[in-house]
CSV table of C-alpha atoms in Angstrom, one decimal:
chain,number,residue,atom,x,y,z
A,52,UNK,CA,18.9,36.0,-50.5
A,53,UNK,CA,19.7,38.9,-52.8
A,54,UNK,CA,19.0,42.2,-51.0
A,55,UNK,CA,20.3,44.5,-53.7
A,56,UNK,CA,16.8,45.8,-54.2
A,57,UNK,CA,16.3,48.6,-51.7
A,58,UNK,CA,13.1,49.8,-50.1
A,59,UNK,CA,14.6,52.8,-48.2
A,60,UNK,CA,11.9,55.2,-47.0
A,61,UNK,CA,9.1,52.8,-48.1
A,62,UNK,CA,6.5,51.5,-45.6
A,63,UNK,CA,5.4,47.9,-46.0
A,64,UNK,CA,2.6,45.9,-44.5
A,65,UNK,CA,2.9,42.1,-44.4
A,66,UNK,CA,0.0,39.9,-43.3
A,67,UNK,CA,0.5,36.5,-41.9
A,68,UNK,CA,3.8,37.8,-40.6
A,69,UNK,CA,4.0,35.6,-37.5
A,70,UNK,CA,5.3,32.5,-39.1
A,71,UNK,CA,6.7,31.0,-42.3
A,72,UNK,CA,6.8,33.0,-45.5
A,73,UNK,CA,5.3,36.1,-43.9
A,74,UNK,CA,7.9,36.2,-41.2
A,75,UNK,CA,10.7,35.7,-43.7
A,76,UNK,CA,9.3,38.5,-45.9
A,77,UNK,CA,9.4,40.9,-42.9
A,78,UNK,CA,13.0,40.0,-42.3
A,79,UNK,CA,14.0,40.5,-45.9
A,80,UNK,CA,12.1,43.8,-46.4
A,81,UNK,CA,13.6,45.2,-43.2
A,82,UNK,CA,17.1,44.1,-44.4
A,83,UNK,CA,16.3,46.0,-47.7
A,84,UNK,CA,15.6,49.2,-45.8
A,85,UNK,CA,11.8,49.1,-45.6
A,86,UNK,CA,9.9,50.3,-42.5
A,87,UNK,CA,7.9,47.1,-41.9
A,88,UNK,CA,4.6,46.6,-40.2
A,89,UNK,CA,4.0,42.9,-39.3
A,90,UNK,CA,0.4,41.8,-39.0
A,91,UNK,CA,-0.6,38.5,-37.2
A,92,UNK,CA,-3.3,37.2,-35.0
A,93,UNK,CA,-0.8,35.8,-32.5
A,94,UNK,CA,0.9,38.2,-30.2
A,95,UNK,CA,3.6,35.8,-29.1
A,96,UNK,CA,4.7,35.4,-32.7
A,97,UNK,CA,4.8,39.2,-33.1
A,98,UNK,CA,6.8,39.6,-29.8
A,99,UNK,CA,9.4,37.1,-30.9
A,100,UNK,CA,9.6,38.8,-34.4
A,101,UNK,CA,10.3,42.1,-32.7
A,102,UNK,CA,13.2,40.5,-30.9
A,103,UNK,CA,14.6,39.3,-34.3
A,104,UNK,CA,13.8,42.4,-36.3
A,105,UNK,CA,14.3,45.5,-34.1
A,106,UNK,CA,12.2,48.4,-35.3
A,107,UNK,CA,9.5,46.3,-36.8
A,108,UNK,CA,6.0,47.6,-36.0
A,109,UNK,CA,3.4,45.1,-35.2
A,110,UNK,CA,-0.4,44.8,-35.4
A,111,UNK,CA,-2.2,42.0,-33.7
A,112,UNK,CA,-5.6,41.3,-35.1
A,113,UNK,CA,-7.7,38.4,-36.3
A,114,UNK,CA,-8.2,39.2,-39.9
A,115,UNK,CA,-11.3,37.1,-40.1
A,116,UNK,CA,-12.9,40.0,-38.1
A,117,UNK,CA,-13.7,42.5,-40.9
A,118,UNK,CA,-14.4,45.6,-38.8
A,119,UNK,CA,-11.5,45.0,-36.3
A,120,UNK,CA,-9.1,44.4,-39.2
A,121,UNK,CA,-10.2,47.5,-41.1
A,122,UNK,CA,-9.8,49.7,-38.0
A,123,UNK,CA,-6.4,48.2,-37.2
A,124,UNK,CA,-5.1,48.7,-40.7
A,125,UNK,CA,-6.4,52.2,-40.9
A,126,UNK,CA,-4.8,53.1,-37.6
A,127,UNK,CA,-1.5,51.6,-38.8
A,128,UNK,CA,-1.2,54.4,-41.3
A,129,UNK,CA,-0.1,54.7,-44.9
A,130,UNK,CA,1.8,51.9,-46.8
A,131,UNK,CA,3.7,51.9,-50.0
A,132,UNK,CA,3.7,48.1,-50.2
A,133,UNK,CA,1.2,45.5,-49.1
A,134,UNK,CA,1.9,41.8,-49.1
A,135,UNK,CA,-1.3,39.8,-48.5
A,136,UNK,CA,0.3,36.6,-47.3
A,137,UNK,CA,-2.0,35.4,-44.5
A,138,UNK,CA,-3.8,32.1,-45.2
A,139,UNK,CA,-5.3,29.0,-43.6
A,140,UNK,CA,-5.6,25.6,-45.0
A,141,UNK,CA,-7.6,22.6,-43.9
A,142,UNK,CA,-7.0,19.3,-45.6
A,143,UNK,CA,-10.5,17.7,-45.9
A,144,UNK,CA,-12.2,15.6,-48.5
A,145,UNK,CA,-14.9,17.5,-50.4
A,146,UNK,CA,-17.7,15.6,-48.8
A,147,UNK,CA,-16.5,16.4,-45.3
A,148,UNK,CA,-16.1,20.1,-45.7
A,149,UNK,CA,-18.3,21.9,-43.2
A,150,UNK,CA,-19.8,25.4,-43.4
A,151,UNK,CA,-17.4,26.4,-40.6
A,152,UNK,CA,-14.4,25.2,-42.7
A,153,UNK,CA,-15.6,27.0,-45.8
A,154,UNK,CA,-16.3,30.2,-43.9
A,155,UNK,CA,-12.8,30.2,-42.2
A,156,UNK,CA,-11.1,29.8,-45.6
A,157,UNK,CA,-13.3,32.5,-47.2
A,158,UNK,CA,-12.8,34.9,-44.3
A,159,UNK,CA,-9.0,34.6,-44.0
A,160,UNK,CA,-7.9,33.7,-47.5
A,161,UNK,CA,-10.2,35.9,-49.6
A,162,UNK,CA,-12.3,38.4,-47.6
A,163,UNK,CA,-9.4,39.7,-45.5
A,164,UNK,CA,-7.4,40.2,-48.6
A,165,UNK,CA,-10.2,42.2,-50.1
A,166,UNK,CA,-10.7,44.2,-46.9
A,167,UNK,CA,-7.0,45.0,-46.3
A,168,UNK,CA,-6.4,45.8,-49.9
A,169,UNK,CA,-9.3,48.2,-50.0
A,170,UNK,CA,-7.9,50.2,-47.0
A,171,UNK,CA,-4.4,50.3,-48.3
A,172,UNK,CA,-5.3,51.1,-51.9
A,173,UNK,CA,-7.6,53.9,-50.8
A,174,UNK,CA,-4.8,55.4,-48.8
A,175,UNK,CA,-2.4,55.1,-51.8
A,176,UNK,CA,-5.0,56.8,-54.0
A,177,UNK,CA,-5.8,59.6,-51.5
A,178,UNK,CA,-2.1,60.4,-51.0
A,179,UNK,CA,-1.4,60.1,-54.7
A,180,UNK,CA,1.8,58.2,-54.0
A,181,UNK,CA,1.1,55.0,-55.7
A,182,UNK,CA,2.4,51.7,-54.4
A,183,UNK,CA,2.3,48.0,-54.9
A,184,UNK,CA,0.0,45.2,-53.6
A,185,UNK,CA,1.1,41.6,-53.8
A,186,UNK,CA,-1.4,38.9,-53.3
A,187,UNK,CA,0.2,35.6,-52.4
A,188,UNK,CA,-1.5,32.7,-54.2
A,189,UNK,CA,-0.5,29.1,-54.9
A,190,UNK,CA,-0.1,26.7,-57.8
A,191,UNK,CA,-3.1,25.1,-56.2
A,192,UNK,CA,-5.2,27.7,-58.0
A,193,UNK,CA,-4.3,26.1,-61.3
A,194,UNK,CA,-4.7,22.4,-60.4
A,195,UNK,CA,-6.9,20.1,-58.4
A,196,UNK,CA,-5.4,18.6,-55.3
A,197,UNK,CA,-6.9,15.7,-53.5
A,198,UNK,CA,-8.7,16.8,-50.3
A,199,UNK,CA,-8.0,20.5,-51.1
A,200,UNK,CA,-11.3,21.5,-52.8
A,201,UNK,CA,-11.8,24.6,-50.6
A,202,UNK,CA,-8.1,25.8,-50.7
A,203,UNK,CA,-7.8,25.3,-54.5
A,204,UNK,CA,-11.0,27.1,-55.3
A,205,UNK,CA,-10.3,30.0,-53.0
A,206,UNK,CA,-6.7,30.4,-54.3
A,207,UNK,CA,-8.3,30.5,-57.8
A,208,UNK,CA,-10.5,33.3,-56.6
A,209,UNK,CA,-7.4,35.1,-55.2
A,210,UNK,CA,-5.9,34.9,-58.7
A,211,UNK,CA,-9.1,36.5,-60.2
A,212,UNK,CA,-9.3,39.1,-57.5
A,213,UNK,CA,-5.7,40.1,-58.3
A,214,UNK,CA,-6.5,40.5,-62.0
A,215,UNK,CA,-9.6,42.6,-61.2
A,216,UNK,CA,-7.6,44.7,-58.8
A,217,UNK,CA,-5.0,45.3,-61.6
A,218,UNK,CA,-7.7,46.3,-64.0
A,219,UNK,CA,-9.4,48.7,-61.6
A,220,UNK,CA,-6.4,50.1,-59.8
A,221,UNK,CA,-4.1,50.3,-62.9
A,222,UNK,CA,-5.6,53.6,-64.0
A,223,UNK,CA,-3.8,55.2,-61.0
A,224,UNK,CA,-0.5,54.4,-62.9
A,225,UNK,CA,1.3,52.9,-59.9
């Protein structure tokens, strides 16, 4: 991976940092000089990440809990970069989706992104430092996939949320 882009002196928050893409993003950002804060709901994943990436800060919180997440992110401090990567996905036919399945998708894949982005954006605005917010979406937002009605529709909502955030936050000229 090309690490010629440098983030020296920049503070980054990565959600869904315990596994997969989020974990890899933490490693790359740290390699590029960022001070990285990794957020996950699984303490064991964060502990093993700390062993791999010395100096990484960690926040363990279930992002489906609005108030606990808001408090944890506020306490973590100011960030120059937010990568909203956390997501869940249940593969279920449309007719078998339950309220619980739908709520979990909404809470983690959309509401948490909204919540965390608000906290980080407000800090960026208050400090006048600007910054970047990256919302990880999916090609599933543009096409229908069998047994993915909830995931596809929520990722489409993520795309629209991102556009609205750009429209509203763009005036701060980050």
